[in-house]
mmCIF file of C-alpha atoms and ligand atoms in Angstrom:
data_model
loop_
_atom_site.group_PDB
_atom_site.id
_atom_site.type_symbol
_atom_site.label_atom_id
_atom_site.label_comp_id
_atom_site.label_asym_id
_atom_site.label_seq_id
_atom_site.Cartn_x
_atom_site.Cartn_y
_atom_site.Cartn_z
ATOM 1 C CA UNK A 1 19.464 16.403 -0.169
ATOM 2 C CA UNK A 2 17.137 14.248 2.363
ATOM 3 C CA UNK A 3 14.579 12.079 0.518
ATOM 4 C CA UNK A 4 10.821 13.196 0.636
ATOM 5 C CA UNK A 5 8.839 9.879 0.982
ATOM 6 C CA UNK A 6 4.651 9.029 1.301
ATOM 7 C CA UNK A 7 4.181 6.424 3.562
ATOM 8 C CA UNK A 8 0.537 5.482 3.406
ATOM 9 C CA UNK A 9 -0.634 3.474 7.014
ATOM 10 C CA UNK A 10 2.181 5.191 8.510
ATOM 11 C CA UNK A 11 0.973 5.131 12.002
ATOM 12 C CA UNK A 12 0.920 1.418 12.850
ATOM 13 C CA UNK A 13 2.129 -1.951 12.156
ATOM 14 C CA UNK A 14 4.714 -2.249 9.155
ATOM 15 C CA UNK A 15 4.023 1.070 7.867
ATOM 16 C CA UNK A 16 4.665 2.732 11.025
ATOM 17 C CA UNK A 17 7.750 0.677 11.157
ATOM 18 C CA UNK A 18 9.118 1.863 7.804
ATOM 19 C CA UNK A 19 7.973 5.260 8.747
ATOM 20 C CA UNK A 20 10.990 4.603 11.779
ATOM 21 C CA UNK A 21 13.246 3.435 9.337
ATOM 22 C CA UNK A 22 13.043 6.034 6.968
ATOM 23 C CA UNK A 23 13.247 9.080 8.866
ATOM 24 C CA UNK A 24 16.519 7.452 10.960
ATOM 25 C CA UNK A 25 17.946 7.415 7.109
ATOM 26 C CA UNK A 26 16.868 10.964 7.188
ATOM 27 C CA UNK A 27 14.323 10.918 5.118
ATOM 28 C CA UNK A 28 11.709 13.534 5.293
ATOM 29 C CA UNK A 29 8.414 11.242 5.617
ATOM 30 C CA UNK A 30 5.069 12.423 5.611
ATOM 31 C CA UNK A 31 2.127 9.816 7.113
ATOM 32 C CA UNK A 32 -1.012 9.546 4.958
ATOM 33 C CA UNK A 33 -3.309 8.177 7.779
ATOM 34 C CA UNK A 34 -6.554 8.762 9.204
ATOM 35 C CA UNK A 35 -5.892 8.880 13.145
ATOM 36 C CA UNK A 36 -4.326 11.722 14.229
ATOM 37 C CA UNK A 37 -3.552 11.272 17.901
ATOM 38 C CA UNK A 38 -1.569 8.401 16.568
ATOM 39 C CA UNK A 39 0.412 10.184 14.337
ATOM 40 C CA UNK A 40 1.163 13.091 16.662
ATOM 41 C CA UNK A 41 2.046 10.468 19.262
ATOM 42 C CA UNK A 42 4.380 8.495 16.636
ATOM 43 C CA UNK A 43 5.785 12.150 15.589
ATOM 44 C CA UNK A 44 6.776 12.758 18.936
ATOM 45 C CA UNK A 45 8.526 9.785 19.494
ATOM 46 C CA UNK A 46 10.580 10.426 16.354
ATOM 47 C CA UNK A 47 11.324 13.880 17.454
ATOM 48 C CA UNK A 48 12.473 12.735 20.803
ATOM 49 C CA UNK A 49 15.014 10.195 19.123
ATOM 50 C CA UNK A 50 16.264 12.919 17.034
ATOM 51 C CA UNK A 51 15.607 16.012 17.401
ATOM 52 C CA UNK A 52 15.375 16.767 13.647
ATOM 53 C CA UNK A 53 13.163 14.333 12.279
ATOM 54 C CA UNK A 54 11.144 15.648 9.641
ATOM 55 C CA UNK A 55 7.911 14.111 10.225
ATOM 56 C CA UNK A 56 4.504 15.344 8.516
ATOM 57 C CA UNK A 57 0.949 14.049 9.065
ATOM 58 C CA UNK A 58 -1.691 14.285 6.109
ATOM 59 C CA UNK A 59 -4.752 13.244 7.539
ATOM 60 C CA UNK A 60 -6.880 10.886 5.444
ATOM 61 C CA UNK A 61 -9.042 7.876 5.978
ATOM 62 C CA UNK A 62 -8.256 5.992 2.599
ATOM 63 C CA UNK A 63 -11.440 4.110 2.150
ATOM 64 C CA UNK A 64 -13.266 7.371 1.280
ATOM 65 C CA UNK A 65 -12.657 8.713 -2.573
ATOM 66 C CA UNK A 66 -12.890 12.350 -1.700
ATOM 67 C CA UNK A 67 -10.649 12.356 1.457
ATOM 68 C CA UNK A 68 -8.091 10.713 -1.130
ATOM 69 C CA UNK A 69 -8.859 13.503 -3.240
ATOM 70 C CA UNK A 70 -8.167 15.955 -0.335
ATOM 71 C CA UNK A 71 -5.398 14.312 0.827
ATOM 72 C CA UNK A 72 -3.590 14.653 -2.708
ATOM 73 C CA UNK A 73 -4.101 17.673 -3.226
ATOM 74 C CA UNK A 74 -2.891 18.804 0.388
ATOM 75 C CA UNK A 75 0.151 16.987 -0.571
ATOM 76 C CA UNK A 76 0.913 18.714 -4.073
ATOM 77 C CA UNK A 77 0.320 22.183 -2.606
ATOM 78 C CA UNK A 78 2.670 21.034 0.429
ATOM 79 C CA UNK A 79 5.430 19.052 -1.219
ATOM 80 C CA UNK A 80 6.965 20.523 -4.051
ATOM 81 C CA UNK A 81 8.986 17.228 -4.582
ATOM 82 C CA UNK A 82 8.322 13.810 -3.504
ATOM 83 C CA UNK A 83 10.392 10.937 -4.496
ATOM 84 C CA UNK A 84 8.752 7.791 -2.767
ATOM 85 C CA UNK A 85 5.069 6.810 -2.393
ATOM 86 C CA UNK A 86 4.880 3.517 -0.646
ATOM 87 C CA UNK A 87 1.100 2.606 -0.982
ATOM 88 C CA UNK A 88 1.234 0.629 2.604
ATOM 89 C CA UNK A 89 -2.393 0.987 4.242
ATOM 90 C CA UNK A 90 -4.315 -2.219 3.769
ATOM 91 C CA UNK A 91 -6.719 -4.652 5.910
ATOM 92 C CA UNK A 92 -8.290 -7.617 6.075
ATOM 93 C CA UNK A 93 -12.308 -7.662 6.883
ATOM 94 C CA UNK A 94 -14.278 -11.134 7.890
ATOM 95 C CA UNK A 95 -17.494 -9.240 7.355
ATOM 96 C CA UNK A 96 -18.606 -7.416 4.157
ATOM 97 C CA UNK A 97 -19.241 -4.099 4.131
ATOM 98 C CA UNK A 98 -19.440 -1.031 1.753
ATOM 99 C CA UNK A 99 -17.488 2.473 2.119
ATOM 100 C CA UNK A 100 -19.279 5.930 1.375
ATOM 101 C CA UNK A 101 -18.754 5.341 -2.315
ATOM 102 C CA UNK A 102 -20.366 2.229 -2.594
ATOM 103 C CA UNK A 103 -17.435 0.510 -2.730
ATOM 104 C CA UNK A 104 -16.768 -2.758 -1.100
ATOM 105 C CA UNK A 105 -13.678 -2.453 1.960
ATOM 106 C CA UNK A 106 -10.972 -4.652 0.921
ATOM 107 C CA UNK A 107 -11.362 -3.558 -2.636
ATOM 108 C CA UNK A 108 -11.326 -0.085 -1.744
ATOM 109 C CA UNK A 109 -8.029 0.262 0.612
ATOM 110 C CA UNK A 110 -5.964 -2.215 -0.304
ATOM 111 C CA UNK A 111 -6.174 -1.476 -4.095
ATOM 112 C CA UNK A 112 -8.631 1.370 -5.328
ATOM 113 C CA UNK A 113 -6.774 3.645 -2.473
ATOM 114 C CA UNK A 114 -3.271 3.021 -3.991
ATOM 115 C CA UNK A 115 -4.680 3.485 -7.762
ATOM 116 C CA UNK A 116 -6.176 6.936 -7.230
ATOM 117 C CA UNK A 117 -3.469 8.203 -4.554
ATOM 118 C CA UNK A 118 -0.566 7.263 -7.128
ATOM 119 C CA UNK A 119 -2.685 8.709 -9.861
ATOM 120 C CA UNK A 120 -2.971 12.393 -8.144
ATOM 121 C CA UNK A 121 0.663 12.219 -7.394
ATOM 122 C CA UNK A 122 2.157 10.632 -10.431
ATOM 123 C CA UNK A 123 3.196 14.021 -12.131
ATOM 124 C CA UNK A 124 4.835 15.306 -8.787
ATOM 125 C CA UNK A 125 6.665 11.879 -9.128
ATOM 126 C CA UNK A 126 7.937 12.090 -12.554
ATOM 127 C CA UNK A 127 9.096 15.802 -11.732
ATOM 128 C CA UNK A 128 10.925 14.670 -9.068
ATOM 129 C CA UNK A 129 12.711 11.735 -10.423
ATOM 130 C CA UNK A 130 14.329 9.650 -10.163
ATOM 131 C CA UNK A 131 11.881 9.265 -7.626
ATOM 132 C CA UNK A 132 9.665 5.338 -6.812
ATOM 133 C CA UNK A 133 6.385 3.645 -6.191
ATOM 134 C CA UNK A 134 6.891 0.898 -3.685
ATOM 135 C CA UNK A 135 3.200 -1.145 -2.921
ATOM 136 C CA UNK A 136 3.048 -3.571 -0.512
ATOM 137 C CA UNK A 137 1.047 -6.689 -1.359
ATOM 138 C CA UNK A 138 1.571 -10.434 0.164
ATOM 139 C CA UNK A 139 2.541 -13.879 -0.842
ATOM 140 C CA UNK A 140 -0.968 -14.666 -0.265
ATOM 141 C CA UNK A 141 -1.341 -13.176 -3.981
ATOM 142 C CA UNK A 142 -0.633 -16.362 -5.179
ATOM 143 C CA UNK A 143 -3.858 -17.917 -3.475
ATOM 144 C CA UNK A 144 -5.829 -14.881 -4.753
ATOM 145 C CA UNK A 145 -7.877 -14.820 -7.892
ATOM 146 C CA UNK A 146 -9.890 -11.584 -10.268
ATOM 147 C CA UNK A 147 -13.092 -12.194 -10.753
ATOM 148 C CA UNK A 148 -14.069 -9.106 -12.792
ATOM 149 C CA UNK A 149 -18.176 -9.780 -12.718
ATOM 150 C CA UNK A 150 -17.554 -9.777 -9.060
ATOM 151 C CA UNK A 151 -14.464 -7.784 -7.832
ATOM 152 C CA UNK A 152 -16.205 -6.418 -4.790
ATOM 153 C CA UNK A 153 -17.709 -9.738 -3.754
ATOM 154 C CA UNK A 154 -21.029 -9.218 -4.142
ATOM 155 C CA UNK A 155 -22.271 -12.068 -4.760
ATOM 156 C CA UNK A 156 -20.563 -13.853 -2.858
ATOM 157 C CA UNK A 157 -17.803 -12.814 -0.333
ATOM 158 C CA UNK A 158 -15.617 -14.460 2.362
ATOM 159 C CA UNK A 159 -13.380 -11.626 3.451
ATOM 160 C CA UNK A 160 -9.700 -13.958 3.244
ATOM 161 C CA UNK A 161 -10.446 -14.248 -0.100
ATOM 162 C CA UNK A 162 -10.708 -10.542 -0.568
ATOM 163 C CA UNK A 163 -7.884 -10.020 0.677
ATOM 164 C CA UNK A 164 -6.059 -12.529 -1.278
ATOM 165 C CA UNK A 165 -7.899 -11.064 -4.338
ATOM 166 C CA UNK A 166 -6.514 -7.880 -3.556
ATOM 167 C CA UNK A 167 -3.348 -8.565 -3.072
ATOM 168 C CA UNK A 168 -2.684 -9.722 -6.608
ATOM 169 C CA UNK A 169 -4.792 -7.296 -7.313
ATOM 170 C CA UNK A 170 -1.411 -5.014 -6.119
ATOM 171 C CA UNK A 171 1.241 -7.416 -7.992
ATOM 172 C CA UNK A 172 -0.960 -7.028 -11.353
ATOM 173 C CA UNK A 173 -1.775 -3.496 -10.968
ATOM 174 C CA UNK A 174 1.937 -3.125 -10.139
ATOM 175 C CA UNK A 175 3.260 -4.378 -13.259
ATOM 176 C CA UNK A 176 0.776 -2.950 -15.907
ATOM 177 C CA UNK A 177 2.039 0.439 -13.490
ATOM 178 C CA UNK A 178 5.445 -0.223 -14.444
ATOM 179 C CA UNK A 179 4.730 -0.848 -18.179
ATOM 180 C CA UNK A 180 3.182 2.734 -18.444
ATOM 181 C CA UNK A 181 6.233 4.217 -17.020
ATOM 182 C CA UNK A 182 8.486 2.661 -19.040
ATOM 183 C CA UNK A 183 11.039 5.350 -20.103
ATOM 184 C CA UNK A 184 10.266 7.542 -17.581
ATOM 185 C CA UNK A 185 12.041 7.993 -14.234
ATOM 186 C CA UNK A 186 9.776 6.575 -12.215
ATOM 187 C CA UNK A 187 9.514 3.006 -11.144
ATOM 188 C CA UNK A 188 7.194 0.638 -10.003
ATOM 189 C CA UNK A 189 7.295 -2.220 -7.638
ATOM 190 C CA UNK A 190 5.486 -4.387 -5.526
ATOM 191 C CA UNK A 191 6.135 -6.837 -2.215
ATOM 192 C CA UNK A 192 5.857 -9.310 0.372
ATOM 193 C CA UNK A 193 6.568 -8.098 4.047
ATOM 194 C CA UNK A 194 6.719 -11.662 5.700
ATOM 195 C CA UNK A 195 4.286 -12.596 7.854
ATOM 196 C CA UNK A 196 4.660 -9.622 10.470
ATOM 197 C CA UNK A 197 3.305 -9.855 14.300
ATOM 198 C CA UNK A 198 1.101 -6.366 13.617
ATOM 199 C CA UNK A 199 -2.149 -5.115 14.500
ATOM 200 C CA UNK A 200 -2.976 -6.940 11.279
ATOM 201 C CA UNK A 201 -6.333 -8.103 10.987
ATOM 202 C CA UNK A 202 -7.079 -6.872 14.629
ATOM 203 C CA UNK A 203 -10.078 -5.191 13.722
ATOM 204 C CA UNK A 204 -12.357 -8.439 13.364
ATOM 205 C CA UNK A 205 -12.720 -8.865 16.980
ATOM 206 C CA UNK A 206 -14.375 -12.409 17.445
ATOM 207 C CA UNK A 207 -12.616 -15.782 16.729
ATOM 208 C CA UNK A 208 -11.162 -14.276 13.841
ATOM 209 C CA UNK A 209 -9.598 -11.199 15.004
ATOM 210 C CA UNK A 210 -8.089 -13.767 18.344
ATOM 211 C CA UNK A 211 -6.902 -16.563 15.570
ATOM 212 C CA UNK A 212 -5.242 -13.960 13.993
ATOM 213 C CA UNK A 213 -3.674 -12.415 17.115
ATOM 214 C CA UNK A 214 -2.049 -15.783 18.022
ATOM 215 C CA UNK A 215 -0.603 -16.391 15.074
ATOM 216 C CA UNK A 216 0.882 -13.726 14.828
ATOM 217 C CA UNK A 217 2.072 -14.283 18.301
ATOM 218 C CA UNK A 218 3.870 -17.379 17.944
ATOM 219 C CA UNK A 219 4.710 -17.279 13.821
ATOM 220 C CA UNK A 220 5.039 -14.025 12.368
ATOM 221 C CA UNK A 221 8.569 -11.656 12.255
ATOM 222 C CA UNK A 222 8.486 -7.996 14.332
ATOM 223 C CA UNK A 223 7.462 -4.907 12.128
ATOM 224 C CA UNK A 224 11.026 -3.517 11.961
ATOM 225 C CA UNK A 225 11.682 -6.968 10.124
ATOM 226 C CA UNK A 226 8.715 -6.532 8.111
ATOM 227 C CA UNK A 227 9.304 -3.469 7.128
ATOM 228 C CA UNK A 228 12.796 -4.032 5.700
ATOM 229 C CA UNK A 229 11.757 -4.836 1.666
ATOM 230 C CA UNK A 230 9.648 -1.740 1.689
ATOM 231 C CA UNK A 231 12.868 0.066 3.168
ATOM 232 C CA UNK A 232 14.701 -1.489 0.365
ATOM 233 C CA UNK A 233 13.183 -0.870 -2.047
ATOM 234 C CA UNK A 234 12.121 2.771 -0.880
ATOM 235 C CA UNK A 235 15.518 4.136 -0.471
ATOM 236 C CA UNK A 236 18.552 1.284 -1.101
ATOM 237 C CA UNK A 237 20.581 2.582 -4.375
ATOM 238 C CA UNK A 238 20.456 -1.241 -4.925
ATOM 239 C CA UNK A 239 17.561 -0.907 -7.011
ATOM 240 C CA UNK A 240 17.626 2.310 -8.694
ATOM 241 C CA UNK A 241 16.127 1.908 -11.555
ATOM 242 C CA UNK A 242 14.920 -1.181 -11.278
ATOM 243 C CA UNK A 243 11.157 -1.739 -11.986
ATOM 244 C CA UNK A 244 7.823 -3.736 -12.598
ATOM 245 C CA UNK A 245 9.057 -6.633 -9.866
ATOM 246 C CA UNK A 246 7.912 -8.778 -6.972
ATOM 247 C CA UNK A 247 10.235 -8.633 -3.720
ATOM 248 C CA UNK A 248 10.463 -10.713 -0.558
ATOM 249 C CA UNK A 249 13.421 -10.115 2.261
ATOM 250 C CA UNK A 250 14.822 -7.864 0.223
ATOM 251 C CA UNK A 251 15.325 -10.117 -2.621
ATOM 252 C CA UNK A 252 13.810 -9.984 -6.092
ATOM 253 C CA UNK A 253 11.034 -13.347 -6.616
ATOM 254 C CA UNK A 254 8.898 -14.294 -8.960
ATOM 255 C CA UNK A 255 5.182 -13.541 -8.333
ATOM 256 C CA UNK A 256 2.703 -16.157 -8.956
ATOM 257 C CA UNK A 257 1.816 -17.501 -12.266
ATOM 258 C CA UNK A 258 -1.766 -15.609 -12.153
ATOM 259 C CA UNK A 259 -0.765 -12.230 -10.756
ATOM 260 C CA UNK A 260 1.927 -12.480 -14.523
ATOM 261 C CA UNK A 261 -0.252 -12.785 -16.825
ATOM 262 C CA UNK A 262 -0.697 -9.742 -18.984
ATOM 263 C CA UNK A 263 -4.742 -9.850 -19.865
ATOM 264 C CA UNK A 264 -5.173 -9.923 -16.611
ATOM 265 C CA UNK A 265 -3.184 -7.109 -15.310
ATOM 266 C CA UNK A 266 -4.709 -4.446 -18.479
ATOM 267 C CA UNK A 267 -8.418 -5.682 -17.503
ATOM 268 C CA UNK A 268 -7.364 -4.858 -14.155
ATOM 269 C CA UNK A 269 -5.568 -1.815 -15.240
ATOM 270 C CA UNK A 270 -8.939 -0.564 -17.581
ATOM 271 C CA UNK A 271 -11.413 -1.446 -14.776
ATOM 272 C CA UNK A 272 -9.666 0.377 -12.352
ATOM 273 C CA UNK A 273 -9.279 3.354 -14.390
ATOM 274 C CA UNK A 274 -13.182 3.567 -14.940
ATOM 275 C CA UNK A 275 -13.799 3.111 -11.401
ATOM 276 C CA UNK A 276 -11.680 6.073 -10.657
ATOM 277 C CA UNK A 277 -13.330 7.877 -13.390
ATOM 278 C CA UNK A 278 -16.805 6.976 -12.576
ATOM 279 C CA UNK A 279 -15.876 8.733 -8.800
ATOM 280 C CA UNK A 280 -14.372 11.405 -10.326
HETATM 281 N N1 LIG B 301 0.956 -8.239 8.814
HETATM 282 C C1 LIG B 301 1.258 -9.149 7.876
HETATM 283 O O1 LIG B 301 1.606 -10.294 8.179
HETATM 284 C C2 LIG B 301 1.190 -8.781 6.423
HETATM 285 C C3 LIG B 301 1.590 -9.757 5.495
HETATM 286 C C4 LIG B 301 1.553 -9.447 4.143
HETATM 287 C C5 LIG B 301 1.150 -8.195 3.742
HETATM 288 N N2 LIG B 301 0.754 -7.253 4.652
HETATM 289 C C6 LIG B 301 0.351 -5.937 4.169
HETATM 290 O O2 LIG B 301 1.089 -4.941 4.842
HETATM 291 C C7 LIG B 301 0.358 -3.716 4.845
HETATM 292 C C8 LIG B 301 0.368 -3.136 6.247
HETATM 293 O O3 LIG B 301 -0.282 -4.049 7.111
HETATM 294 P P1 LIG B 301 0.064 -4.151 8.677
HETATM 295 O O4 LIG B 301 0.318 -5.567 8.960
HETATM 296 O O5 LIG B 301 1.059 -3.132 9.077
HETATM 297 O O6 LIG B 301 -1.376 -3.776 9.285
HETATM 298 P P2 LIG B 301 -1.784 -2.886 10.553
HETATM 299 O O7 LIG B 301 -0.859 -3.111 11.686
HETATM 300 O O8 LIG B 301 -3.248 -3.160 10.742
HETATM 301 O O9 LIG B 301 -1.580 -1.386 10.041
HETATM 302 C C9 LIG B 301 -2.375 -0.879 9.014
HETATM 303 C C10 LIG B 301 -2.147 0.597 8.837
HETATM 304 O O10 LIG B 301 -3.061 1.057 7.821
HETATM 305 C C11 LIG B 301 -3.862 2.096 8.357
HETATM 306 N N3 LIG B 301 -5.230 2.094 7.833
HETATM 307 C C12 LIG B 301 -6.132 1.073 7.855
HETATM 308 N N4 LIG B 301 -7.290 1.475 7.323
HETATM 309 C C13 LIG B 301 -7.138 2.779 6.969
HETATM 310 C C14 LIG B 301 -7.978 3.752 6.384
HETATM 311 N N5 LIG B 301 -9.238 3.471 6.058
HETATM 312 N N6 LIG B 301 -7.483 4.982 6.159
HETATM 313 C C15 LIG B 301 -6.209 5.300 6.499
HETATM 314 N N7 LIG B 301 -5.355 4.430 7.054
HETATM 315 C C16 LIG B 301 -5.817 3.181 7.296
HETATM 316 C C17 LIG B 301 -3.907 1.809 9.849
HETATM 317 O O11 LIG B 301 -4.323 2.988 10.505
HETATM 318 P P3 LIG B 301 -4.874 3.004 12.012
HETATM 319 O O12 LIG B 301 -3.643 3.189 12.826
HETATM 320 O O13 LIG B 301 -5.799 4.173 12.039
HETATM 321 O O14 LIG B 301 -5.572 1.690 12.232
HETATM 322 C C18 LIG B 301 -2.463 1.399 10.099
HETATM 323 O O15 LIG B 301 -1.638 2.525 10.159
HETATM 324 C C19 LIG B 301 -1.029 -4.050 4.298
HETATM 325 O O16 LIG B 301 -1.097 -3.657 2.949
HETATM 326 C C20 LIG B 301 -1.093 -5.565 4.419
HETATM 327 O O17 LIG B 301 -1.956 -6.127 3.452
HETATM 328 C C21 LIG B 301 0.763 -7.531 5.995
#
């Protein structure tokens, strides 16, 4: 029986790319993203290349609470099994700014959005099992810090470190994740893509968003390349059962020093929690 995977950012860059991947495995995929012409463009495509893709499109934009809250429950009452989320949306913002919940941007995608997706879906998971939670985060973890009396930067914010922040933010939240399912048959892991010529950081517009375009241009790996950890460690039998790690080409690594340390990754684990309750 095919696979029936989440891809979260599914309709660009390294999502979009494992999206591809996925579906020529023949997986079923479904896109969690929040422009639809893309997705019905990118469903196309993979229709075209074979003819019996199984491609679905939940539409969502992530930073918003209650379009998560939608979006999980469209997929419950949609897909009686799933066996892979791969929390993939994320983005990295030069300027500060808040979403509809109050919430500041980076914190809000790149972590908050995985937390409360994974949470709506978790039982679906474990009834499915063995079934996986693959979230990408970065190397750039290891240059990232928590500042829990400031998490959202409010005080003071310069939006790389955000994104740093909330990138370990996904390799601590990861592991205190993995702890919880421990003896279940679910599992829990986290990764670096490479650095990955996508529309990464195009958003800025500016210096930033043209630094970040020629870098990429000259230093980074294609998407099909950066997609392949997620790949692996959304589908390869390699690493059934494996769980709670840090992966990088395909490889297991060891995370940072920081993003191991287990006070840090229950505060992060409690905080989170109450933030998701406090929306609820
Ligand atoms: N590129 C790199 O070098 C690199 C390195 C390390 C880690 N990463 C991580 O890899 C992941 C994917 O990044 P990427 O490089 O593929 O970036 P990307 O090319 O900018 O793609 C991001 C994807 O996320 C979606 N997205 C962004 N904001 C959203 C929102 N509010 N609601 C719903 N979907 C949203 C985008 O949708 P639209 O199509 O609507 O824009 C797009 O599909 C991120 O978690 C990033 O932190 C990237």
């Amino acid at each position: 029986m095919s696979k029936t995977i989440i891809v979260t950012g599914g309709t660009d860059g390294i999502g979009k790319a494992t999206v591809k991947a996925l579906v020529a495995q023949g997986a079923a995929v479904t896109i969690v993203a929040r422009n639809k012409a893309k997705a019905d463009a990118l469903a196309a495509e993979l229709k075209h290349e074979t003819p019996n893709a199984a491609v679905r499109f939940v539409q969502c934009d992530l930073f918003s609470r209650r379009a998560i809250d939608a979006a999980g429950a469209e997929i419950l009452a949609t897909h009686p099994r799933i066996d892979v989320l791969v929390n993939n949306a994320g983005g990295f913002f030069a300027k500060r700014d808040l979403t509809e919940d109050g919430v500041e941007r980076t914190f809000a995608l790149n972590h908050l959005a995985y937390a409360q997706l994974t949470a709506l879906l978790l039982d679906r998971l474990k009834a499915s099992g063995p079934a996986r939670i693959v979230s990408v985060a970065s190397g750039v973890h290891a240059t990232g810090t928590l500042d829990f009396d400031d998490l959202m930067g409010a005080r003071r914010y310069a939006g790389w470190n955000a994104y740093c922040n909330s990138k370990l933010a996904n390799v601590c939240w990861t592991y205190a994740l993995a702890r919880r399912l421990e003896g279940t048959n679910v599992t829990a892991n986290t990764l670096h893509p490479g650095f990955v010529a996508s529309r990464f950081g195009h958003n800025n517009g500016g210096v930033t968003g043209l630094v970040m375009g020629l870098a990429q241009r000259f230093g980074a790996i294609s998407e099909p390349e950066g997609a392949k950890t997620s790949v692996h460690l959304a589908a390869s039998p390699e690493v059934e059962g494996v769980s709670g790690r840090y992966f990088t080409a395909c490889k297991e690594v060891r995370s940072s020093s920081a993003s191991r340390d287990e006070a840090t990754q229950e505060k992060l684990w409690s905080v989170t929690e109450a933030l998701l309750r406090e929306a609820a």
